[in-house]
Short mmCIF file of C-alpha atoms in Angstrom, two decimals:
data_model
loop_
_atom_site.label_atom_id
_atom_site.label_comp_id
_atom_site.label_asym_id
_atom_site.label_seq_id
_atom_site.Cartn_x
_atom_site.Cartn_y
_atom_site.Cartn_z
CA UNK T 1 0.30 -6.21 -3.99
CA UNK T 2 -0.51 -6.19 -0.26
CA UNK T 3 0.82 -4.04 2.34
CA UNK T 4 0.18 -4.31 6.44
CA UNK T 5 1.35 -2.10 8.88
CA UNK T 6 0.71 -0.07 11.83
CA UNK T 7 0.10 3.08 11.90
CA UNK T 8 -0.50 5.46 15.08
CA UNK T 9 -3.56 7.24 14.03
CA UNK T 10 -5.90 5.96 10.69
CA UNK T 11 -7.42 9.52 9.88
CA UNK T 12 -3.82 11.00 10.02
CA UNK T 13 -2.63 7.85 7.88
CA UNK T 14 -5.43 8.14 5.18
CA UNK T 15 -4.71 12.03 4.85
CA UNK T 16 -1.06 11.47 3.90
CA UNK T 17 -2.09 8.19 1.69
CA UNK T 18 -4.74 10.08 -0.23
CA UNK T 19 -1.96 12.89 -1.10
CA UNK T 20 0.67 10.46 -2.53
CA UNK T 21 -1.84 9.15 -5.09
CA UNK T 22 0.90 10.47 -7.97
CA UNK T 23 3.23 7.84 -5.79
CA UNK T 24 1.22 4.80 -6.59
CA UNK T 25 0.62 5.91 -10.68
CA UNK T 26 4.33 6.28 -10.42
CA UNK T 27 4.61 2.65 -9.23
CA UNK T 28 1.58 1.46 -11.54
CA UNK T 29 -0.42 0.70 -8.55
CA UNK T 30 -3.87 0.30 -8.66
CA UNK T 31 -5.60 0.82 -5.36
CA UNK T 32 -8.39 -2.07 -4.81
CA UNK T 33 -9.23 -2.24 -1.02
CA UNK T 34 -8.22 -0.48 2.56
CA UNK T 35 -9.11 -2.36 5.62
CA UNK T 36 -8.43 -2.40 9.21
CA UNK T 37 -7.76 -5.44 11.37
CA UNK T 38 -10.93 -6.13 13.41
CA UNK T 39 -9.36 -6.57 16.60
CA UNK T 40 -6.57 -3.99 15.55
CA UNK T 41 -7.98 -1.30 14.19
CA UNK T 42 -4.75 0.90 13.56
CA UNK T 43 -3.32 -2.16 11.63
CA UNK T 44 -3.60 -1.25 8.01
CA UNK T 45 -4.40 -3.33 4.84
CA UNK T 46 -4.05 -2.43 2.01
CA UNK T 47 -4.73 -4.65 -1.26
CA UNK T 48 -3.02 -3.62 -5.10
CA UNK T 49 -3.42 -4.45 -8.70
CA UNK T 50 -0.04 -4.20 -10.72
CA UNK T 51 0.74 -5.76 -13.97
CA UNK T 52 4.44 -4.66 -13.15
CA UNK T 53 5.77 -6.13 -10.02
CA UNK T 54 9.62 -4.82 -10.33
CA UNK T 55 8.57 -1.12 -11.15
CA UNK T 56 6.06 -1.43 -7.96
CA UNK T 57 9.09 -2.72 -5.51
CA UNK T 58 11.35 -0.02 -7.11
CA UNK T 59 9.11 2.53 -5.45
CA UNK T 60 8.22 0.32 -2.56
CA UNK T 61 11.73 0.55 -2.01
CA UNK T 62 12.45 3.97 -2.66
CA UNK T 63 13.62 6.64 0.05
CA UNK T 64 10.93 9.11 -0.78
CA UNK T 65 8.43 6.43 0.23
CA UNK T 66 9.76 5.30 3.42
CA UNK T 67 9.91 9.39 4.10
CA UNK T 68 6.33 9.68 3.64
CA UNK T 69 5.32 6.40 5.35
CA UNK T 70 7.29 8.30 8.49
CA UNK T 71 5.33 11.31 8.08
CA UNK T 72 2.18 9.33 8.06
CA UNK T 73 2.50 7.96 11.60
CA UNK T 74 3.45 3.91 10.15
CA UNK T 75 5.00 2.68 13.09
CA UNK T 76 5.53 -0.82 12.34
CA UNK T 77 8.05 -1.76 9.38
CA UNK T 78 5.26 -2.96 6.41
CA UNK T 79 5.05 -6.37 5.48
CA UNK T 80 4.81 -6.93 1.49
CA UNK T 81 3.19 -9.41 -0.23
CA UNK T 82 2.75 -10.51 -4.05
CA UNK T 83 -0.01 -12.34 -4.75
CA UNK T 84 -0.53 -13.40 -8.50
CA UNK T 85 -4.34 -14.08 -10.21
CA UNK T 86 -4.40 -17.55 -11.71
CA UNK T 87 -5.24 -16.58 -15.91
CA UNK T 88 -8.48 -18.40 -15.32
CA UNK T 89 -9.45 -16.11 -12.16
CA UNK T 90 -8.19 -12.78 -13.66
CA UNK T 91 -10.69 -13.04 -17.06
CA UNK T 92 -13.91 -13.20 -14.87
CA UNK T 93 -15.46 -10.01 -14.13
#
């Protein structure tokens, strides 16, 4: 699952993001990577792994997460993308 959105201040956003580990656990989301765009450092991209996309979508659409994103300074509507890893690639170390 990929998520991209613009934030007001990366350091503040990251502090709130780190505090919300319990939300990610509840959604069965395993953090794989966080990056910012080279040309737009306030654009944050997050990559998660999950084996239950329905559970993840339920939490993504929750009022609790929307509230926390506002508190974190998210300035744009998040863009979500669901990626599927082909079985032959999923087996590689």
